[in-house]
Short mmCIF file of C-alpha atoms and ligand atoms in Angstrom, two decimals:
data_model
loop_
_atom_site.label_atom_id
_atom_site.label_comp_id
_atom_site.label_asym_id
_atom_site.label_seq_id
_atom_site.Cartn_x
_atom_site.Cartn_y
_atom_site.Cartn_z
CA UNK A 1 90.75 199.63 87.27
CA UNK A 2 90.67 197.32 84.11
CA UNK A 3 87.23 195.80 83.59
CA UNK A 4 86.75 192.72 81.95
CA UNK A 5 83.27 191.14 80.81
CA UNK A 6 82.01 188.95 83.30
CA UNK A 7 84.46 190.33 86.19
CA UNK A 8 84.01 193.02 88.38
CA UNK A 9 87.44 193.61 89.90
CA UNK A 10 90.72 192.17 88.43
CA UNK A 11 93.98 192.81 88.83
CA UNK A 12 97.19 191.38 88.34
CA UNK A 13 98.01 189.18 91.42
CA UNK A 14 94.64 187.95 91.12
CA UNK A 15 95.06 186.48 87.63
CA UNK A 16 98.72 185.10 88.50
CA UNK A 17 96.98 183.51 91.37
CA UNK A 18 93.97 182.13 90.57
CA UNK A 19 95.32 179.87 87.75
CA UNK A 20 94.34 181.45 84.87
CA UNK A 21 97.34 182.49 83.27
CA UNK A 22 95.91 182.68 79.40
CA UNK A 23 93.74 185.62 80.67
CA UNK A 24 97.43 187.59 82.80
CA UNK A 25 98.13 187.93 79.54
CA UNK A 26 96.07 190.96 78.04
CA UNK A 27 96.31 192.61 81.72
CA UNK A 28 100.09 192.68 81.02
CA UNK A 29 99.56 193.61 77.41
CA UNK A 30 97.49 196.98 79.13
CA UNK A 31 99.51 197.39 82.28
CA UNK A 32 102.18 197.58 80.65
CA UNK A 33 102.78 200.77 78.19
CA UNK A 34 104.92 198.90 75.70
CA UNK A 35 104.79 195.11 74.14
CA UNK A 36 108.62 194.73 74.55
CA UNK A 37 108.16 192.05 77.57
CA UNK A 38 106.52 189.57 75.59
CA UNK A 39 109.66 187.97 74.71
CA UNK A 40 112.55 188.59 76.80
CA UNK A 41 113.36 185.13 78.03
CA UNK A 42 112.76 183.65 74.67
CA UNK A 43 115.61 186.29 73.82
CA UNK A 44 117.68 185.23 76.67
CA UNK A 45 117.46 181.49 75.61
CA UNK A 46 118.46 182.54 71.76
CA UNK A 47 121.14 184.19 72.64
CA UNK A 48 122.26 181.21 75.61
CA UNK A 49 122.02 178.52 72.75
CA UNK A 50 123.00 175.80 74.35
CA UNK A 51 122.43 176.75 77.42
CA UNK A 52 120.28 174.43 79.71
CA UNK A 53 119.55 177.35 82.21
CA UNK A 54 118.56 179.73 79.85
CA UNK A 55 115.96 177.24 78.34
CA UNK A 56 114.99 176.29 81.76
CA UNK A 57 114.28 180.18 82.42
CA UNK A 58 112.47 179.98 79.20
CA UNK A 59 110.01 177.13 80.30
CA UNK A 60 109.80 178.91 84.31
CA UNK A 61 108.31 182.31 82.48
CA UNK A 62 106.05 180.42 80.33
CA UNK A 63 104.75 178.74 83.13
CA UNK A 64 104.94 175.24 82.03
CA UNK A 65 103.16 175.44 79.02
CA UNK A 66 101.16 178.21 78.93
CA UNK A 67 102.61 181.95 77.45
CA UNK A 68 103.80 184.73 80.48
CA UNK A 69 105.78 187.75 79.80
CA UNK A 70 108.70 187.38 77.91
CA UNK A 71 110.83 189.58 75.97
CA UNK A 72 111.80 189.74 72.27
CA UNK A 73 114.55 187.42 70.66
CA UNK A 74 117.67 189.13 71.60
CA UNK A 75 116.64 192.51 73.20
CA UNK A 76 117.97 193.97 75.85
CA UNK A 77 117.88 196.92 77.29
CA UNK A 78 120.28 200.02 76.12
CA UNK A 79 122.41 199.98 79.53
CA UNK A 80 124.46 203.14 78.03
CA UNK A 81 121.51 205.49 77.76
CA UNK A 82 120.63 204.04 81.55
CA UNK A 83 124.19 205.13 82.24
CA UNK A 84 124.03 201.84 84.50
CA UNK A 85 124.63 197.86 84.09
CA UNK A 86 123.56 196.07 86.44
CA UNK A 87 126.15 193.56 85.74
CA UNK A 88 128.84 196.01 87.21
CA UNK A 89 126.67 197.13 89.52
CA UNK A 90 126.91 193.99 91.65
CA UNK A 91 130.34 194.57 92.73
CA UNK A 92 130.55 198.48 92.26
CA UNK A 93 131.12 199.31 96.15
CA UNK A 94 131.41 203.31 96.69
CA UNK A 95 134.11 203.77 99.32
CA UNK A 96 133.91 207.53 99.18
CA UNK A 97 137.09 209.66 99.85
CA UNK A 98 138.81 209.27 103.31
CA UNK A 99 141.21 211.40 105.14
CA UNK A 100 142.19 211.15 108.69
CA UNK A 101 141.75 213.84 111.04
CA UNK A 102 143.83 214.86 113.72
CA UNK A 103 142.55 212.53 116.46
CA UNK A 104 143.47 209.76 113.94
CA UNK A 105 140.01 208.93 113.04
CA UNK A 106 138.80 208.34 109.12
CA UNK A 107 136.21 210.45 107.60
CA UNK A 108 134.54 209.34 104.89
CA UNK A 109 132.94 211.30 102.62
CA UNK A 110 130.22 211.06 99.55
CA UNK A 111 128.39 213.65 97.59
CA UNK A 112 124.74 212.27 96.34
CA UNK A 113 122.84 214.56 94.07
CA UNK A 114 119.23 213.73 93.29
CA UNK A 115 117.64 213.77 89.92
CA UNK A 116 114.89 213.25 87.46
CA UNK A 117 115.49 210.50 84.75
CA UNK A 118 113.68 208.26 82.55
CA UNK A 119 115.64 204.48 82.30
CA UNK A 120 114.31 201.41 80.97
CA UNK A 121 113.50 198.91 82.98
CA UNK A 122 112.82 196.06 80.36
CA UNK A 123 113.09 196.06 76.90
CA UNK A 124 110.91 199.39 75.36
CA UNK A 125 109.70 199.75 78.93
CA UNK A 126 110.74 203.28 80.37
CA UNK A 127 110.10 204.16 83.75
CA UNK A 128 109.79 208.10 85.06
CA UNK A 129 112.67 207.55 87.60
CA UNK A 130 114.13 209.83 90.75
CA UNK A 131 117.86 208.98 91.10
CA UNK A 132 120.27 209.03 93.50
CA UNK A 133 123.62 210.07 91.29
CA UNK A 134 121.95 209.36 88.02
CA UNK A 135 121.13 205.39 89.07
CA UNK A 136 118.71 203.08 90.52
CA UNK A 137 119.57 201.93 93.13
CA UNK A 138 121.70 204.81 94.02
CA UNK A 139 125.28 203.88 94.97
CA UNK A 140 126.23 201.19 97.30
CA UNK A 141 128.29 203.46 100.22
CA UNK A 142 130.45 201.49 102.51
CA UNK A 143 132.44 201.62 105.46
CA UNK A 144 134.27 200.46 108.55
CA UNK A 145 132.49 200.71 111.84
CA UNK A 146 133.48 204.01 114.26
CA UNK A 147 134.43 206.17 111.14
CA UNK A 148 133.29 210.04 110.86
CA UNK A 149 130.42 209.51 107.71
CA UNK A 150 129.72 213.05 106.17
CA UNK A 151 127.35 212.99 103.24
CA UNK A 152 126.79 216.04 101.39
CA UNK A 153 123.38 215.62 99.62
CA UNK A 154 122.09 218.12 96.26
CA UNK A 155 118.68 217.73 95.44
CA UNK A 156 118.59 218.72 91.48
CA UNK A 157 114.99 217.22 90.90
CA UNK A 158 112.24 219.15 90.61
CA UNK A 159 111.28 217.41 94.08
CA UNK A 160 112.05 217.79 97.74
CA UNK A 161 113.75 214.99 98.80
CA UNK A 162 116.15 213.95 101.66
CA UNK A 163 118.48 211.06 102.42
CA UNK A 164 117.19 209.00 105.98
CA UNK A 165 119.63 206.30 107.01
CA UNK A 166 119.35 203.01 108.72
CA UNK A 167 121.93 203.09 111.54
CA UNK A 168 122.40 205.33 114.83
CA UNK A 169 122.35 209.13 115.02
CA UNK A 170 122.10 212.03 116.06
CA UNK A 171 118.14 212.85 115.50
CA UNK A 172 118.57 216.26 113.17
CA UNK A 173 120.50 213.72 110.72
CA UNK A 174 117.83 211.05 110.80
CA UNK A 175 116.60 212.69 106.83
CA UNK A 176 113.08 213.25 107.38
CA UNK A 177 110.90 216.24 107.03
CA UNK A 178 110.37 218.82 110.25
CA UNK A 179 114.02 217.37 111.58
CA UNK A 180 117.14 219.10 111.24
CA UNK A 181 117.83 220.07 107.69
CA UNK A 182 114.18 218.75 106.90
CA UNK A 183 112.96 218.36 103.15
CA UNK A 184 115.26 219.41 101.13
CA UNK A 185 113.62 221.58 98.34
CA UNK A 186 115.25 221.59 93.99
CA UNK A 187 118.58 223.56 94.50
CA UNK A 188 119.36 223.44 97.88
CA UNK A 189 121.60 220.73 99.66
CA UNK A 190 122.92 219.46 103.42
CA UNK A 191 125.00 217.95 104.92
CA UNK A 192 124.57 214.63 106.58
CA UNK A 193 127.22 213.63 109.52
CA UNK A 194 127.09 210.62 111.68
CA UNK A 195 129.44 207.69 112.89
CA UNK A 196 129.10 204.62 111.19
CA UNK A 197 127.19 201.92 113.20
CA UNK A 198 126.35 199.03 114.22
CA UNK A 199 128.46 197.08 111.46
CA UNK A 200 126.19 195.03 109.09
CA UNK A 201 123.41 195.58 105.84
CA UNK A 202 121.57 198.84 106.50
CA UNK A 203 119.92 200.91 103.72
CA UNK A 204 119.34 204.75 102.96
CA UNK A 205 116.39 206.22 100.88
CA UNK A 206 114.13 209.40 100.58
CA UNK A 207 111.90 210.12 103.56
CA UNK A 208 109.59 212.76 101.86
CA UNK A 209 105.83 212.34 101.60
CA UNK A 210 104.28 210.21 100.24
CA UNK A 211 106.86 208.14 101.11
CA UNK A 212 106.17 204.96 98.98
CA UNK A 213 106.18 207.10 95.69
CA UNK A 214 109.39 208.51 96.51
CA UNK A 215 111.40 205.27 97.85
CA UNK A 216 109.25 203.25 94.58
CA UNK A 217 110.37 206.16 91.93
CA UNK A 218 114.55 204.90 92.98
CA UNK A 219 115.34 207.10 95.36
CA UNK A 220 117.31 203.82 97.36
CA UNK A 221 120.27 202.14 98.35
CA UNK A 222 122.52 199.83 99.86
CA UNK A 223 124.49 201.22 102.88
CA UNK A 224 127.47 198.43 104.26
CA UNK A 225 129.31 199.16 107.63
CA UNK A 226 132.12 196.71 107.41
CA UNK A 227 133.28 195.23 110.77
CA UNK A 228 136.48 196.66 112.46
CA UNK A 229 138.23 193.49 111.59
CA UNK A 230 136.08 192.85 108.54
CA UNK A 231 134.81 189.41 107.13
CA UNK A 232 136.72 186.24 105.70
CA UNK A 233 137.54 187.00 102.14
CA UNK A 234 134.89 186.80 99.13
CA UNK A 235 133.74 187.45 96.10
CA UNK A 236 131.14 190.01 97.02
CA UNK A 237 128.14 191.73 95.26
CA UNK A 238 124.83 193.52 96.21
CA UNK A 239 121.58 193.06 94.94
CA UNK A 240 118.83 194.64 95.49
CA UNK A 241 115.46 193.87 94.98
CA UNK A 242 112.98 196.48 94.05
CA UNK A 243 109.87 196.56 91.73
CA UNK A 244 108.45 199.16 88.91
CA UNK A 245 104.23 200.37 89.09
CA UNK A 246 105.35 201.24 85.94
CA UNK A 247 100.99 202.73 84.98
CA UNK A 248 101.27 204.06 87.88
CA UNK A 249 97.82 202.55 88.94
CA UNK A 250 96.75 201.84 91.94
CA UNK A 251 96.89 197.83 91.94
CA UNK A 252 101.10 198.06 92.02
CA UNK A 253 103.76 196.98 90.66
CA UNK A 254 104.26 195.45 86.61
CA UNK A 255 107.67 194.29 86.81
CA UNK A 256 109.88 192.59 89.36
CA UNK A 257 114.01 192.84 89.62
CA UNK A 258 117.17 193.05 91.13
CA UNK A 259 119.16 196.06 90.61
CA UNK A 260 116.72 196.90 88.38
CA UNK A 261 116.41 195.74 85.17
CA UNK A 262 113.58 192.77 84.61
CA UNK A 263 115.56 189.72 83.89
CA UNK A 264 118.66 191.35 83.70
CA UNK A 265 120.43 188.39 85.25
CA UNK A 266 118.96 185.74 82.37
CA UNK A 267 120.43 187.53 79.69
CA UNK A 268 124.08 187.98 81.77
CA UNK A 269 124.41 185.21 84.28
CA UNK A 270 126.55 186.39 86.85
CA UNK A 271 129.95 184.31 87.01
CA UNK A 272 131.06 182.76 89.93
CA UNK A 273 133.71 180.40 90.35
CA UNK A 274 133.35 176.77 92.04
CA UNK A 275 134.26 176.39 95.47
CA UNK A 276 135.11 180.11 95.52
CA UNK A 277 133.50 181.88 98.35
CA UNK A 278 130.39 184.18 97.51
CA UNK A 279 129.22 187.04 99.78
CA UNK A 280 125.68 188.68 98.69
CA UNK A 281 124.18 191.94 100.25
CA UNK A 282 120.68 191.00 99.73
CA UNK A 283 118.21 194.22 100.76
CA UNK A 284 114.67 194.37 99.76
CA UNK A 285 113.60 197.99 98.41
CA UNK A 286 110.14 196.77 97.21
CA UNK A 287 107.43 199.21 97.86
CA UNK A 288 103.68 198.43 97.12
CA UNK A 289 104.25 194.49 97.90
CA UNK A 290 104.60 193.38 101.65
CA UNK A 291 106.71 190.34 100.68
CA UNK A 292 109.69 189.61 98.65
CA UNK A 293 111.99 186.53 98.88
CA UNK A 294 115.31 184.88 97.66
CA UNK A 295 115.80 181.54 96.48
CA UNK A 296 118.94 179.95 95.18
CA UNK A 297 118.75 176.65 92.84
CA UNK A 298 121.55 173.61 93.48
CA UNK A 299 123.06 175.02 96.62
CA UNK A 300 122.49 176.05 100.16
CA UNK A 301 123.51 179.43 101.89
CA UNK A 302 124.16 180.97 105.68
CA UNK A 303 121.64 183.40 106.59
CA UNK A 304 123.19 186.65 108.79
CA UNK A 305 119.87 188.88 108.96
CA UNK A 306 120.74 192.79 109.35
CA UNK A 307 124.19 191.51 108.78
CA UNK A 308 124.88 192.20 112.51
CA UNK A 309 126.13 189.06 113.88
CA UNK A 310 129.04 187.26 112.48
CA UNK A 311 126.96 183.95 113.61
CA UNK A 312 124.66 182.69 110.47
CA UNK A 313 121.19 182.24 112.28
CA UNK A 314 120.46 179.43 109.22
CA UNK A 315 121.09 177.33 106.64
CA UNK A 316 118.84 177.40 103.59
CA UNK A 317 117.81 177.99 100.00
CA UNK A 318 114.68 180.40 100.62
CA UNK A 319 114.50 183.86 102.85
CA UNK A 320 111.93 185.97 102.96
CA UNK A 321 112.18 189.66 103.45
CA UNK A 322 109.84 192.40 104.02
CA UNK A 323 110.09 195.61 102.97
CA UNK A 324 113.29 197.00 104.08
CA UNK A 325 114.58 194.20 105.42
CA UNK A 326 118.00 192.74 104.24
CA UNK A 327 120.55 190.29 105.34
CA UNK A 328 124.02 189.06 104.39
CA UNK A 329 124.15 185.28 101.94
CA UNK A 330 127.09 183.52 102.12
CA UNK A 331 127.66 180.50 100.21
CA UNK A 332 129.90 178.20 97.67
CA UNK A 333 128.96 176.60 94.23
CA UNK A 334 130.01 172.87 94.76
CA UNK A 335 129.05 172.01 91.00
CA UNK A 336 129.77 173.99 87.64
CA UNK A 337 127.16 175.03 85.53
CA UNK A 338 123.93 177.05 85.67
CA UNK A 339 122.16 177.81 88.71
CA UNK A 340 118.99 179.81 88.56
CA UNK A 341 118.02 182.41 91.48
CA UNK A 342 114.45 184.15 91.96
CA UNK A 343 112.41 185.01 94.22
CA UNK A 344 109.93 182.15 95.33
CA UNK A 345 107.12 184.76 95.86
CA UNK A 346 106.59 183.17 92.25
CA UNK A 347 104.71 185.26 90.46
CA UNK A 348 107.53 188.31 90.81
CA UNK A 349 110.09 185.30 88.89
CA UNK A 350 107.89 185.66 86.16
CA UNK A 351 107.93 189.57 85.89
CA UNK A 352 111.25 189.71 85.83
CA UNK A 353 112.65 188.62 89.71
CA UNK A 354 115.13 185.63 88.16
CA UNK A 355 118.51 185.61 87.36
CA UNK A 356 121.10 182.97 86.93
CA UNK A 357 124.72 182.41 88.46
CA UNK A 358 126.79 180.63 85.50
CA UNK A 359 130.00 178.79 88.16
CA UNK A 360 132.81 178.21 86.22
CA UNK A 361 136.05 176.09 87.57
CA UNK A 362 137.20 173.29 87.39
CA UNK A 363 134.71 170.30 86.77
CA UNK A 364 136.33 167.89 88.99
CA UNK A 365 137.25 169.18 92.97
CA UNK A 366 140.91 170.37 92.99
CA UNK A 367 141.23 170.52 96.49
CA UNK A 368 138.30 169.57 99.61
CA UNK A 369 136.90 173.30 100.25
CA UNK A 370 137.56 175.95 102.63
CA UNK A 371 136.42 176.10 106.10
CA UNK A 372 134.25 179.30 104.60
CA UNK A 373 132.65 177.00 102.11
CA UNK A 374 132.04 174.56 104.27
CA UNK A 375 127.95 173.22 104.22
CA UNK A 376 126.59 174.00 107.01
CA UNK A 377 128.03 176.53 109.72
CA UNK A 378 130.06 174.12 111.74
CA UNK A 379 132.78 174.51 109.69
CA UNK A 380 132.83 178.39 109.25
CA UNK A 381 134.88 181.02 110.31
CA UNK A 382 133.77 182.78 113.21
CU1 LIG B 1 112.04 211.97 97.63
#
């Protein structure tokens, strides 16, 4: 509990919250064990001279005037010693390795192997992380609906851990402790087998106690089960959102993301192109906070919650998603340029929830767009 004179109980969302912005800043200075935040956007926007969007991120994090956490001009953090980017992670989709057995369905098959590792999370900001195959999140698995999933899971951390997935099965592969294969203790592995269903955005994660350390740690990821006849073609990419108690205190988390990294997508916008058609996998892994949202600047999206309809239930800029929810976004960029995204539970944009897309193309409309990039769902394909 940080005590301040004159205030009995503080904490960060209380500070963010109330207004008083000047004072969030020594809480952030103690929450957090290293001063590399102050900066980061001001890096982002010297090394995006010129760019309107990264200046714009620059004035969002400071609030409008007054100073919020920001990182040092031109930092970054070392993505090599994370052994992950979270600029290739977007589009990195594990298929596994398939073979067909002699009834003529696919198997698909993974190996995950948990472990202990230390990444940074911001700029001079390490983090004690669990991993699933040496990453946070862990891989995103996909597949086609009906196909034989077998998952062979290693735990090499010094934990027990399992792997629990969303989806139907049998109840001895449902990954939690006192079931089937149970906790699995440092050393020892299983063997998870199930079919893959219903098609859409699920999720898998540790189920051992206390749960919200172990999910929070890393131990989380995106799970896709395509449709038998798939969806319309796209250019696809997962985020996920998750969050880092990086003190481990009791007041939660320091630092906001997707996939990761605190403002990873400032300092790499993610390219698009205009009028191209753009699929996101949008899951929310955030422990500790009930609420986390998504909010896209200069465009509009279809909303397919769970992923398990081919019918968009909406069109809009803003979701909301508790915690393990997660849908499907799809959408088109009808204008070039810069186009920030963050989550409009505001005060996690400023810890490091915001990102921009940078849509390249053609500045003037080549052609009128697809039916898939059509506003609105009238004209999409169903
Ligand atoms: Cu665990």
């Amino acid at each position: 509990m940080l005590q301040f004179p004159g205030v009995e109980k503080i904490n960060r969302r209380k500070l963010l919250i109330g207004g008083t912005a000047g004072a969030a800043i020594p809480v952030i200075h103690q929450l957090i064990p290293h001063s590399g935040i102050h900066s980061a956007v001001e890096g982002a926007s010297a090394a995006e001279q010129g760019s309107q969007g990264a200046h714009g991120a620059a004035e969002a994090v400071h609030g409008g005037g007054h100073s919020g956490p920001t990182f040092a001009p031109g930092t970054n953090v070392d993505h090599a010693a994370n052994g992950f980017n979270p600029t290739d992670m977007l589009r990195d989709f594990d298929w596994g390795k398939t073979r067909r057995l002699a009834s003529g369905r696919v198997l698909r098959e993974w190996t995950l192997v948990a472990g202990d590792r230390e990444i940074e999370v911001a700029p001079d900001v390490s983090y004690p992380a669990w991993t699933y195959n040496g990453r946070v999140p862990g891989p995103t698995l996909r597949a086609r609906e009906g196909e034989l999933l077998r998952i062979r899971f290693v735990n090499a951390s010094e934990h027990p851990h399992t792997i629990h997935f969303h989806g139907l099965h049998p109840a001895e592969m449902d990954g939690v402790p006192g079931i089937g294969a149970g906790l699995i203790q440092m050393g020892g592995e299983t063997t998870y087998e199930f079919t893959a269903e219903p098609f859409g955005l699920h999720l898998y994660h540790c189920h051992a106690s206390p749960l919200a350390e172990h999910i929070a740690r890393g131990l989380y990821g995106a799970f896709i089960v395509d449709p038998k006849d798939g969806r319309p073609e796209a250019d696809e990419m997962v985020m996920v959102m998750n969050g880092f108690n990086t003190n481990f205190d009791a007041e939660g988390n320091q630092l906001y993301a997707v996939n990761t990294v605190a403002f990873h997508y400032v300092n790499e916008p993610i390219a698009v192109e205009r009028d191209a058609p753009v699929r996101i996998y949008l899951v929310n892994a955030l422990e500790y906070d009930p609420i986390n949202s998504f909010h896209i600047h200069g465009n509009f999206f279809n909303h397919f919650p769970t992923g398990t309809s081919l019918t968009p239930t909406e069109f809009t800029d803003t979701i909301l998603q508790g915690q393990a929810q997660r849908a499907i976004l799809e959408m088109c960029f009808p204008y070039t340029g810069d186009f920030m995204f963050h989550a409009h539970k505001t005060e996690f944009a400023e810890l490091g929830w915001m990102g921009f897309f940078r849509v390249g193309g053609k500045a003037a409309m080549a052609a009128a767009p697809a039916a898939f990039c059509a506003l609105g769902d009238a004209g999409r394909v169903k």
